[in-house]
């Protein structure tokens, strides 16, 4: 929208971005500058209250932002209306939450295909046969058993559900994957496996990854590690 | 969105099924009541459509119409044969058919008339009576039965039948000494004729003379006073007994045409329908006997104005049930909203704008309402088909068995629109909720 084609070298950019929740006395977020290059994987750490969730809300276009502070793939979110941000989100961003990512009344396969249903861009980028792409993604994320693809989603284990959520975020290669502590509900073995798989898929598709977690020992999977307490000037440990 | 709506409803299939049932019940009642109403009116209007005037002893037009054309209630005290002849001789009268009533055959009314009846009677916009088999009676012992009577008892031409005195199903006095032989079966008309046994005036009268020769006072409590008296359940023979001599005479006089002393009514057709009011006035005011000439359509309108309040109450009840059904659906959808907040947040995270989630709720309501409507109509039509024979027998009119008339279509559409409209309430709540909740970060 704002940036010419080919100039989108960043998955996201934030410059002098402040945000205050309505009714609050002080800023929740005050970021000088934070950028993520295309295809780059960043681990963002920080204790609760350090502004991670607010930052994710800003990036995913849920909160209103004045123009000129946050860009996703070169598009200034501040220029988009609320419903346009909803469409923009599915076009450019894949989201993975801590837990309960799936819609119970849809099968895992249908859950993965949801972004293609809501976004023409994701549908087009999901290859000639999105269903086959979804099944390939599920298989690469360790869910090769086809029976699982059609089972009720709530019968899957938490680890399996998170991997389905990852496949949903990855399908149609959005520029940016936002993962909000997706491993916090997993045990150590599944946690390691999950991050392995997610890293590999992001490499394969070329999507940038912003991974938020408290967990130690994940650094080796990422190009960069940032600490929210350092980035957010509104945070004080007092 | 439709597909998502279907899947979401399937997920809650038990509650949804209950809601669909309540909507189906609403539709069943609303359309059922409406169909009953219109069927009754259409059926009644069809039966009387070919008759310009019904002449009977002075009385209430609605009562005369009901008693003569539909065989409901009293047949009236009767009029003298001379009045029939006077009516026949009036200018502008194209035809006049005498009608004798008061007997029944196994619960179906027996009509005594002349063969002109088959030529003159018109129903449903000018259609003439047709014989499915046989033809009109030539002899006094011949009978023609309506399609419904024939079907009910398996009658065909050649069957011998016995009629009973009185209009009810319980026969106290069987005329088994005077049997009739069926010479014709009429094709179905969808009118009261289908449930009628038609015999000649002579045959009708003959069996009464047979059984009432002794002048049985207990069977004839009103005696001669009945001429200007309250309606009696059966034909009054007081006069016929008083002038018994004359009856014998007139019978012996006419070789080709039998003349009863009294008849119950005369169906009249005019050469010019526009003159109906003046002919009515002549009959009412200038003939020697006190008579009432009834315009069938006017009497029907009077009847509908009487039943209007009951109809309105019935319809109001049906709509109240529809309202309850739709309210139930809104309650069902609203109750599930809090449990579905997570679901809406997920849908938003993968690009569903709040107004699409709004649309999802409306689509779900539309689906529930539509399925309820379809189910209700299926059940209604099944019930109509299954109850049709009993219904026609009990109430004397044919249930409209069309799947859905235009008018009913409008009612159904109104219910559908009401369902979708009511769902705007919970949908608007979801809309605000999704805006406030944002994505799933904080849930």
XYZ file of C-alpha atoms in Angstrom:
681
model
C 0.000 0.000 0.000
C 2.631 2.487 1.035
C 5.786 0.712 -0.038
C 6.433 -0.075 -3.695
C 6.663 -3.717 -4.656
C 10.020 -5.300 -4.096
C 10.889 -2.782 -1.406
C 9.163 -4.806 1.318
C 12.343 -5.954 2.970
C 10.785 -6.057 6.407
C 8.146 -8.414 7.764
C 7.306 -5.730 10.280
C 8.694 -2.384 11.377
C 7.756 -0.313 14.407
C 9.078 3.185 14.996
C 8.516 5.410 18.028
C 5.369 3.518 18.835
C 3.447 4.294 22.010
C 0.206 2.758 23.136
C -1.977 3.409 26.155
C -5.046 1.294 26.949
C -8.218 3.339 27.422
C -8.667 4.391 31.059
C -5.052 3.694 31.927
C -2.809 6.297 33.532
C 0.388 5.265 31.791
C 1.625 3.853 28.517
C 1.581 0.099 28.111
C 4.052 0.275 25.271
C 6.765 2.677 24.227
C 9.041 1.256 21.556
C 11.815 3.279 19.935
C 12.343 0.876 17.100
C 11.917 -2.832 16.439
C 12.047 -4.489 13.041
C 11.989 -8.014 11.698
C 13.460 -8.723 8.278
C 11.696 -10.937 5.744
C 12.218 -14.584 6.587
C 13.933 -13.733 9.855
C 13.082 -15.625 13.058
C 13.044 -13.689 16.323
C 12.553 -14.904 19.860
C 10.975 -12.207 22.024
C 11.249 -12.784 25.747
C 9.912 -10.955 28.751
C 7.951 -11.430 31.973
C 4.227 -10.936 32.071
C 3.302 -7.265 32.092
C 6.233 -6.354 29.903
C 3.879 -5.452 27.024
C 4.260 -8.545 24.838
C 0.544 -9.107 24.391
C -0.100 -5.431 23.685
C 2.664 -5.529 21.105
C 1.092 -8.586 19.448
C -2.312 -6.895 19.444
C -0.752 -3.901 17.700
C 1.009 -6.035 15.073
C -2.059 -8.118 14.365
C -4.195 -5.024 13.876
C -6.642 -5.515 16.692
C -6.056 -2.126 18.283
C -6.297 1.240 16.603
C -2.896 2.706 15.772
C -2.132 6.195 14.441
C -0.455 6.171 11.010
C 3.296 6.107 10.642
C 4.304 3.789 13.459
C 3.632 0.173 12.534
C 4.158 -1.426 9.128
C 3.564 -5.022 8.132
C 5.224 -6.049 4.835
C 5.492 -2.367 4.026
C 1.796 -1.594 4.688
C 1.077 1.070 7.291
C -1.526 -0.420 9.647
C -2.518 3.082 10.768
C -4.047 3.717 7.353
C -6.386 0.747 7.527
C -9.899 0.712 8.985
C -10.962 -1.949 11.469
C -12.530 -4.358 9.001
C -9.730 -3.786 6.488
C -7.245 -4.754 9.200
C -9.202 -8.004 9.691
C -8.765 -8.823 6.030
C -5.198 -7.583 6.029
C -4.413 -9.836 8.983
C -5.473 -13.031 7.312
C -3.690 -12.009 4.110
C -0.330 -11.335 5.748
C -0.170 -12.853 9.228
C -0.457 -16.357 10.647
C -1.298 -16.512 14.346
C -0.632 -19.233 16.905
C -1.977 -18.837 20.447
C -1.000 -20.450 23.733
C -3.791 -23.024 23.553
C -7.322 -23.665 22.367
C -6.367 -22.673 18.864
C -8.856 -24.847 17.051
C -12.552 -24.573 16.318
C -13.976 -27.726 17.873
C -16.700 -28.312 15.340
C -14.319 -28.356 12.417
C -11.891 -31.167 11.688
C -8.130 -30.442 11.967
C -7.897 -30.356 8.180
C -10.741 -27.829 7.941
C -9.118 -25.758 10.671
C -5.926 -25.606 8.630
C -7.870 -24.556 5.545
C -9.769 -21.733 7.309
C -7.411 -18.912 6.227
C -7.857 -19.995 2.595
C -11.588 -19.677 3.098
C -11.291 -16.106 4.348
C -8.404 -14.871 2.186
C -8.092 -15.025 -1.567
C -4.389 -14.276 -1.244
C -3.769 -17.156 1.164
C -5.881 -19.435 -1.050
C -3.882 -18.490 -4.149
C -0.573 -18.936 -2.358
C -1.571 -22.335 -0.962
C -0.763 -24.002 -4.285
C -3.009 -25.537 -6.901
C -4.691 -27.790 -4.357
C -4.948 -26.177 -0.892
C -6.284 -29.387 0.666
C -3.207 -31.284 -0.498
C -1.012 -28.459 0.778
C -2.770 -28.585 4.150
C -2.277 -32.339 4.365
C 1.390 -31.993 3.415
C 1.864 -29.327 6.108
C 0.150 -31.522 8.704
C 2.325 -34.469 7.676
C 5.494 -32.377 7.884
C 4.429 -31.247 11.351
C 4.251 -34.882 12.438
C 0.556 -35.482 11.863
C 0.873 -37.849 8.949
C -1.930 -40.149 10.148
C -4.827 -39.198 7.873
C -7.375 -40.344 10.427
C -6.235 -37.440 12.606
C -7.010 -34.967 9.842
C -10.692 -35.819 9.970
C -11.071 -36.621 13.681
C -12.921 -34.159 15.925
C -10.430 -31.444 16.800
C -11.065 -31.673 20.531
C -9.947 -35.306 20.537
C -6.408 -34.285 19.651
C -3.754 -33.902 22.341
C -2.620 -30.371 23.204
C 0.648 -30.963 21.328
C -1.205 -32.157 18.265
C -3.582 -29.198 18.462
C -0.663 -26.764 18.556
C 0.841 -28.384 15.484
C -2.481 -28.088 13.647
C -2.504 -24.413 14.670
C 1.015 -24.039 13.268
C -0.062 -25.589 9.979
C -2.994 -23.147 9.867
C -0.647 -20.208 10.470
C 1.742 -21.433 7.763
C -0.687 -22.291 4.961
C -0.651 -19.829 2.075
C 2.748 -18.482 3.251
C 1.867 -15.287 5.091
C 4.773 -12.856 5.440
C 4.713 -13.034 9.214
C 3.973 -15.743 11.779
C 3.069 -14.454 15.239
C 3.370 -17.128 17.930
C 2.176 -16.135 21.399
C 3.794 -18.596 23.853
C 2.588 -21.560 21.800
C 4.692 -24.012 23.824
C 3.648 -22.978 27.322
C 1.116 -25.796 27.585
C 3.468 -28.460 26.215
C 5.863 -30.777 28.035
C 9.576 -30.521 27.290
C 9.717 -33.290 24.665
C 6.777 -32.020 22.614
C 7.995 -28.462 23.136
C 11.358 -29.179 21.503
C 9.686 -31.118 18.697
C 7.207 -28.300 18.096
C 9.864 -25.610 17.803
C 11.972 -27.813 15.556
C 9.091 -28.317 13.204
C 8.007 -24.688 13.250
C 11.530 -23.482 12.527
C 11.907 -25.921 9.649
C 8.585 -24.918 8.084
C 9.326 -21.206 8.398
C 12.644 -21.791 6.645
C 10.870 -23.759 3.940
C 8.120 -21.236 3.284
C 10.162 -18.102 3.916
C 7.744 -16.650 6.457
C 9.239 -14.442 9.174
C 8.587 -15.648 12.717
C 8.030 -13.647 15.890
C 8.030 -16.161 18.726
C 7.131 -15.029 22.225
C 8.157 -17.249 25.111
C 9.533 -17.252 28.661
C 11.266 -20.537 28.056
C 15.068 -20.835 28.240
C 17.124 -22.860 25.804
C 15.204 -22.012 22.676
C 17.731 -19.522 21.366
C 19.413 -21.889 18.941
C 16.281 -22.017 16.785
C 16.272 -18.275 16.152
C 18.272 -15.691 14.266
C 17.749 -13.094 16.981
C 16.711 -12.916 20.603
C 15.187 -9.740 22.028
C 14.035 -8.901 25.535
C 10.817 -6.962 25.951
C 12.066 -5.340 29.134
C 14.852 -3.747 27.070
C 12.715 -2.768 24.102
C 9.669 -1.413 25.920
C 10.641 1.870 27.575
C 7.265 1.977 29.286
C 8.202 -1.120 31.282
C 9.587 -0.647 34.736
C 10.497 -3.471 37.038
C 9.559 -1.482 40.106
C -20.356 -18.760 5.703
C -23.286 -21.107 5.043
C -21.050 -24.132 5.369
C -19.552 -22.771 8.595
C -23.055 -22.094 9.927
C -24.156 -25.651 9.173
C -21.078 -27.114 10.859
C -21.491 -24.913 13.884
C -25.134 -25.948 14.257
C -24.275 -29.625 13.829
C -21.874 -29.222 16.714
C -24.814 -28.225 18.922
C -27.232 -30.611 17.302
C -29.272 -31.517 20.380
C -30.249 -27.974 21.370
C -30.581 -27.047 17.704
C -32.895 -30.003 17.110
C -35.142 -28.886 19.965
C -35.228 -25.367 18.580
C -35.987 -26.632 15.085
C -38.851 -28.676 16.542
C -40.355 -25.663 18.249
C -40.140 -23.644 15.033
C -41.647 -26.579 13.136
C -44.527 -26.676 15.610
C -45.102 -22.957 15.112
C -45.191 -23.332 11.357
C -47.448 -26.363 11.665
C -49.931 -24.380 13.721
C -49.813 -21.135 11.775
C -50.134 -22.775 8.372
C -52.501 -25.439 9.701
C -54.926 -22.899 11.120
C -54.672 -20.821 7.988
C -55.269 -23.816 5.778
C -58.244 -24.930 7.814
C -59.712 -21.482 7.515
C -59.232 -21.071 3.795
C -60.187 -24.682 3.024
C -63.443 -24.311 4.891
C -64.259 -21.088 3.093
C -63.252 -22.319 -0.329
C -65.061 -25.572 0.119
C -68.233 -23.836 1.229
C -68.046 -21.266 -1.524
C -67.526 -24.001 -4.131
C -70.579 -25.909 -2.982
C -72.917 -22.970 -3.393
C -71.356 -21.282 -6.366
C -73.865 -22.366 -8.993
C -76.991 -21.425 -7.069
C -78.346 -17.893 -7.403
C -80.992 -18.184 -4.698
C -81.993 -20.727 -2.095
C -85.619 -20.445 -1.113
C -86.892 -21.931 2.118
C -89.453 -21.183 4.797
C -88.905 -17.822 6.417
C -85.860 -17.968 8.619
C -82.278 -17.010 9.121
C -80.278 -16.962 5.861
C -77.177 -18.540 7.418
C -79.257 -21.312 8.945
C -81.023 -21.948 5.650
C -77.724 -22.104 3.765
C -76.150 -24.435 6.291
C -79.204 -26.673 6.481
C -79.780 -26.999 2.753
C -76.414 -26.919 0.998
C -74.216 -28.383 3.735
C -76.657 -30.541 5.639
C -75.597 -28.965 8.915
C -78.243 -28.171 11.510
C -81.929 -27.932 10.832
C -83.542 -28.402 7.455
C -86.305 -25.996 8.415
C -90.062 -26.426 8.583
C -90.493 -26.771 4.839
C -92.603 -25.015 2.230
C -95.577 -26.058 0.188
C -95.247 -27.482 -3.299
C -97.366 -24.630 -4.606
C -94.609 -22.197 -3.672
C -92.176 -24.222 -5.752
C -94.504 -23.953 -8.691
C -94.935 -20.228 -8.141
C -91.186 -19.741 -8.054
C -90.780 -21.760 -11.232
C -93.261 -19.453 -12.889
C -91.538 -16.222 -11.875
C -89.971 -14.156 -14.634
C -86.157 -14.379 -14.891
C -86.146 -17.801 -13.184
C -84.273 -20.124 -15.514
C -84.577 -23.191 -13.400
C -85.738 -24.263 -9.952
C -84.927 -27.544 -8.264
C -86.887 -28.809 -5.236
C -84.866 -30.123 -2.304
C -86.106 -32.525 0.347
C -83.995 -33.136 3.412
C -84.074 -34.828 6.773
C -82.965 -38.391 6.148
C -79.517 -39.854 6.286
C -77.734 -42.856 4.973
C -75.251 -44.161 7.527
C -74.557 -40.592 8.609
C -74.506 -39.039 5.152
C -77.353 -36.700 4.292
C -79.985 -37.895 1.827
C -81.341 -35.321 -0.591
C -84.598 -35.790 -2.411
C -84.743 -33.838 -5.660
C -85.517 -34.077 -9.350
C -83.153 -35.094 -12.123
C -82.864 -31.393 -12.964
C -80.498 -31.266 -10.009
C -77.832 -33.093 -12.017
C -78.245 -30.787 -14.987
C -78.464 -27.549 -13.036
C -76.149 -27.889 -10.069
C -72.867 -26.070 -10.605
C -69.840 -25.929 -8.351
C -66.353 -24.421 -8.265
C -66.935 -21.792 -10.921
C -69.472 -23.385 -13.224
C -68.481 -27.042 -13.367
C -71.374 -29.441 -13.896
C -71.837 -32.695 -12.014
C -70.448 -35.735 -13.772
C -71.181 -39.384 -13.299
C -68.226 -41.634 -12.569
C -70.510 -44.532 -13.383
C -74.190 -45.030 -14.109
C -76.566 -42.112 -14.571
C -79.428 -40.211 -12.977
C -82.370 -42.070 -11.471
C -85.365 -42.791 -13.647
C -87.433 -44.729 -11.128
C -88.456 -43.701 -7.600
C -86.277 -46.405 -6.097
C -83.110 -45.206 -7.837
C -80.359 -43.436 -5.875
C -77.229 -41.553 -6.896
C -74.378 -41.401 -4.400
C -71.535 -38.894 -4.079
C -67.958 -40.072 -4.565
C -67.167 -39.928 -0.859
C -70.171 -42.078 0.067
C -69.318 -44.594 -2.625
C -65.699 -44.765 -1.565
C -66.481 -45.043 2.141
C -68.851 -47.981 1.869
C -67.580 -49.521 -1.339
C -70.800 -48.802 -3.201
C -71.230 -49.139 -6.921
C -74.173 -49.169 -9.257
C -76.524 -51.976 -8.409
C -75.887 -51.851 -4.645
C -79.067 -51.790 -2.599
C -79.132 -49.286 0.287
C -81.488 -48.390 3.114
C -81.878 -44.898 4.521
C -82.706 -43.780 8.030
C -84.877 -41.036 9.343
C -83.211 -38.037 10.972
C -80.111 -36.067 10.135
C -77.698 -37.511 12.691
C -75.473 -40.546 12.596
C -77.602 -42.347 15.125
C -80.595 -43.756 13.311
C -83.675 -44.367 15.364
C -85.919 -45.246 12.560
C -84.636 -47.261 9.652
C -86.599 -47.102 6.437
C -85.696 -50.658 5.653
C -89.040 -51.291 4.086
C -88.135 -48.911 1.306
C -84.667 -49.737 -0.048
C -83.005 -47.885 -2.893
C -80.841 -49.254 -5.655
C -77.795 -47.208 -6.625
C -78.041 -46.290 -10.283
C -75.246 -43.747 -10.447
C -72.036 -42.680 -8.713
C -70.900 -39.058 -9.075
C -67.345 -38.021 -9.807
C -65.579 -36.171 -6.960
C -66.384 -32.450 -6.752
C -64.724 -31.350 -3.533
C -68.085 -30.107 -2.275
C -70.803 -31.322 0.068
C -72.285 -33.269 -2.876
C -69.536 -35.860 -2.445
C -71.048 -36.787 0.891
C -74.601 -36.908 -0.254
C -77.054 -39.594 -1.314
C -79.433 -38.199 -3.909
C -82.809 -39.795 -4.505
C -85.924 -38.734 -6.369
C -88.551 -36.602 -4.659
C -90.961 -39.452 -5.016
C -88.616 -42.010 -3.517
C -87.826 -39.690 -0.638
C -91.448 -39.035 0.108
C -92.570 -42.608 -0.375
C -90.540 -43.964 2.463
C -91.960 -41.368 4.805
C -95.483 -42.197 3.930
C -94.616 -45.827 4.552
C -93.369 -45.289 8.058
C -95.653 -42.490 9.161
C -98.965 -43.747 7.966
C -100.290 -43.972 11.487
C -99.520 -40.350 12.231
C -97.148 -41.233 15.052
C -97.360 -38.252 17.389
C -94.193 -39.012 19.328
C -92.114 -38.827 16.188
C -93.756 -35.578 15.243
C -93.915 -33.472 18.362
C -94.442 -30.093 16.712
C -97.425 -31.150 14.746
C -98.983 -28.692 12.367
C -97.660 -25.709 14.264
C -94.211 -26.230 12.794
C -94.908 -24.175 9.710
C -94.217 -20.945 11.557
C -92.255 -22.527 14.346
C -88.666 -23.077 15.420
C -86.589 -25.366 13.204
C -87.206 -29.049 13.668
C -84.649 -31.767 13.121
C -86.743 -33.512 10.553
C -89.257 -32.857 7.904
C -92.594 -31.896 9.230
C -95.469 -33.986 7.986
C -98.177 -32.315 9.977
C -99.543 -30.540 6.975
C -99.126 -33.520 4.769
C -101.240 -35.554 7.172
C -103.806 -32.846 7.494
C -104.171 -32.689 3.751
C -103.519 -36.374 3.325
C -106.332 -36.589 0.920
C -104.755 -34.013 -1.327
C -101.461 -35.822 -1.425
C -103.115 -38.971 -2.584
C -104.904 -36.972 -5.146
C -101.956 -35.137 -6.549
C -100.040 -38.360 -6.789
C -102.729 -40.042 -8.782
C -103.192 -36.985 -10.934
C -99.642 -36.740 -12.165
C -98.554 -39.689 -14.190
C -95.280 -38.218 -15.397
C -94.357 -35.975 -12.508
C -94.650 -36.753 -8.847
C -95.584 -33.844 -6.594
C -94.871 -34.006 -2.867
C -97.002 -31.829 -0.635
C -94.036 -30.188 1.060
C -90.397 -29.647 0.300
C -87.576 -28.124 2.332
C -86.033 -25.736 -0.127
C -85.760 -24.702 -3.727
C -82.493 -24.037 -5.515
C -83.072 -21.287 -8.063
C -81.034 -20.262 -11.079
C -81.768 -17.028 -12.926
C -81.497 -16.107 -16.562
C -79.896 -12.843 -15.497
C -77.794 -12.886 -12.383
C -77.912 -9.107 -12.103
C -81.634 -9.364 -11.315
C -81.025 -11.513 -8.272
C -81.980 -8.799 -5.782
C -85.326 -8.016 -7.392
C -86.221 -11.706 -7.677
C -85.230 -12.110 -4.037
C -87.597 -9.275 -3.128
C -90.455 -10.779 -5.090
C -90.042 -14.133 -3.367
C -89.666 -12.567 0.079
C -92.557 -10.172 -0.154
C -95.106 -11.112 -2.781
C -95.563 -14.860 -2.631
C -98.403 -15.996 -0.385
C -96.276 -18.273 1.807
C -93.729 -16.631 4.140
C -90.455 -17.427 2.389
C -86.854 -16.358 2.574
C -84.718 -16.252 -0.553
C -81.056 -16.520 0.354
C -78.152 -15.298 -1.717
C -75.606 -18.011 -0.914
C -72.595 -15.724 -1.107
C -74.172 -13.094 1.113
C -75.144 -15.749 3.647
C -71.588 -17.108 3.535
C -70.218 -13.636 4.236
C -72.582 -13.404 7.190
C -71.375 -16.775 8.376
C -67.734 -15.690 8.121
C -68.462 -12.540 10.059
C -69.878 -14.728 12.829
C -66.912 -17.101 12.842
C -64.432 -14.252 12.309
C -63.743 -13.674 16.000
C -63.017 -17.349 16.593
C -60.776 -17.457 13.532
C -58.898 -14.397 14.702
C -58.419 -15.945 18.145
C -57.170 -19.180 16.620
C -54.788 -17.331 14.333
C -53.565 -15.171 17.202
C -52.807 -18.327 19.185
C -50.893 -19.771 16.254
C -48.839 -16.600 15.919
C -48.196 -16.599 19.659
C -46.738 -20.078 19.299
C -44.617 -18.850 16.389
C -43.387 -15.982 18.533
C -42.541 -18.439 21.309
C -40.652 -20.608 18.812
C -38.577 -17.711 17.545
C -37.964 -16.491 21.086
C -36.754 -19.977 21.954
C -34.300 -19.827 19.083
C -32.955 -16.440 20.181
C -32.568 -17.775 23.717
C -30.695 -20.803 22.357
C -28.336 -18.665 20.302
C -27.824 -16.073 23.029
C -27.129 -18.735 25.651
C -24.402 -20.242 23.521
C -22.636 -16.940 22.863
C -20.527 -16.817 25.992
C -19.383 -20.384 25.480
C -18.447 -19.482 21.909
C -16.347 -16.376 22.630
C -13.205 -18.405 22.061
C -14.559 -19.630 18.744
C -15.323 -16.077 17.612
C -11.843 -14.906 18.637
C -10.283 -17.696 16.583
C -12.450 -16.809 13.608
C -11.345 -13.205 13.944
C -7.698 -14.190 14.141
C -7.941 -15.943 10.807
C -9.522 -12.934 9.175
C -13.219 -12.968 9.939
C -14.239 -9.352 10.461
C -16.805 -8.774 13.221
C -19.500 -8.271 10.610
C -18.790 -11.714 9.182
C -19.271 -13.198 12.639
C -22.467 -11.148 12.828
C -23.445 -12.747 9.523
C -22.587 -16.204 10.880
C -25.116 -15.760 13.705
C -27.797 -14.535 11.300
C -27.060 -17.430 8.922
C -27.367 -19.907 11.783
C -30.759 -18.444 12.738
C -31.905 -18.508 9.129
C -30.888 -22.147 8.866
C -32.674 -23.128 12.069
C -35.797 -21.251 11.002
C -35.702 -22.622 7.458
C -35.232 -26.218 8.605
C -38.032 -25.716 11.129
C -40.302 -24.355 8.415
C -39.560 -27.234 6.044
C -40.100 -29.780 8.814
C -43.327 -28.104 9.894
C -44.658 -28.112 6.337
C -43.709 -31.743 5.796
C -45.479 -32.792 8.983
C -48.491 -30.619 8.168
C -48.863 -32.127 4.702
C -48.416 -35.645 6.055
C -51.056 -35.009 8.688
C -53.383 -33.451 6.101
C -53.116 -36.476 3.850
C -53.527 -38.934 6.718
C -56.459 -37.149 8.374
C -58.190 -36.119 5.170
C -60.836 -38.903 5.095
C -61.750 -38.507 8.735
C -61.753 -34.756 8.416
C -63.995 -34.649 5.398
C -66.389 -37.015 7.096
C -66.456 -35.075 10.343
C -66.575 -31.504 9.059
C -67.811 -31.798 5.536
C -65.107 -29.987 3.701
C -62.025 -30.966 1.802
C -58.676 -30.020 3.298
C -56.585 -28.109 0.861
C -53.796 -30.525 0.077
C -51.577 -28.200 -1.922
C -48.031 -28.268 -0.561
C -47.948 -24.523 -0.122
C -50.289 -21.876 -1.441
C -49.110 -18.389 -2.305
C -50.768 -16.961 0.774
C -49.161 -19.581 2.993
C -45.874 -18.809 1.264
C -46.154 -15.243 2.514
C -46.803 -16.476 6.056
C -43.792 -18.766 5.859
C -41.687 -15.916 4.527
C -42.898 -13.754 7.413
C -41.758 -16.391 9.903
C -38.396 -16.687 8.155
C -37.906 -12.928 8.168
C -38.975 -12.764 11.815
C -36.421 -15.471 12.661
C -33.614 -13.690 10.842
C -34.717 -10.330 12.205
C -34.802 -11.545 15.779
C -31.301 -12.997 15.416
C -29.995 -9.463 14.937
C -30.191 -9.090 18.714
C -27.665 -11.792 19.605
C -25.685 -11.042 16.451
C -25.289 -7.419 17.482
C -24.106 -8.597 20.883
C -21.526 -10.845 19.254
C -20.432 -7.963 17.062
C -19.701 -5.788 20.089
C -18.184 -8.729 21.950
C -15.714 -9.565 19.212
C -14.682 -5.942 18.952
C -13.994 -5.769 22.678
C -12.422 -9.196 22.999
C -10.094 -8.692 20.096
C -8.093 -11.804 19.393
C -7.481 -14.595 21.789
C -4.478 -13.078 23.552
C -6.285 -12.238 26.717
C -8.848 -15.008 26.891
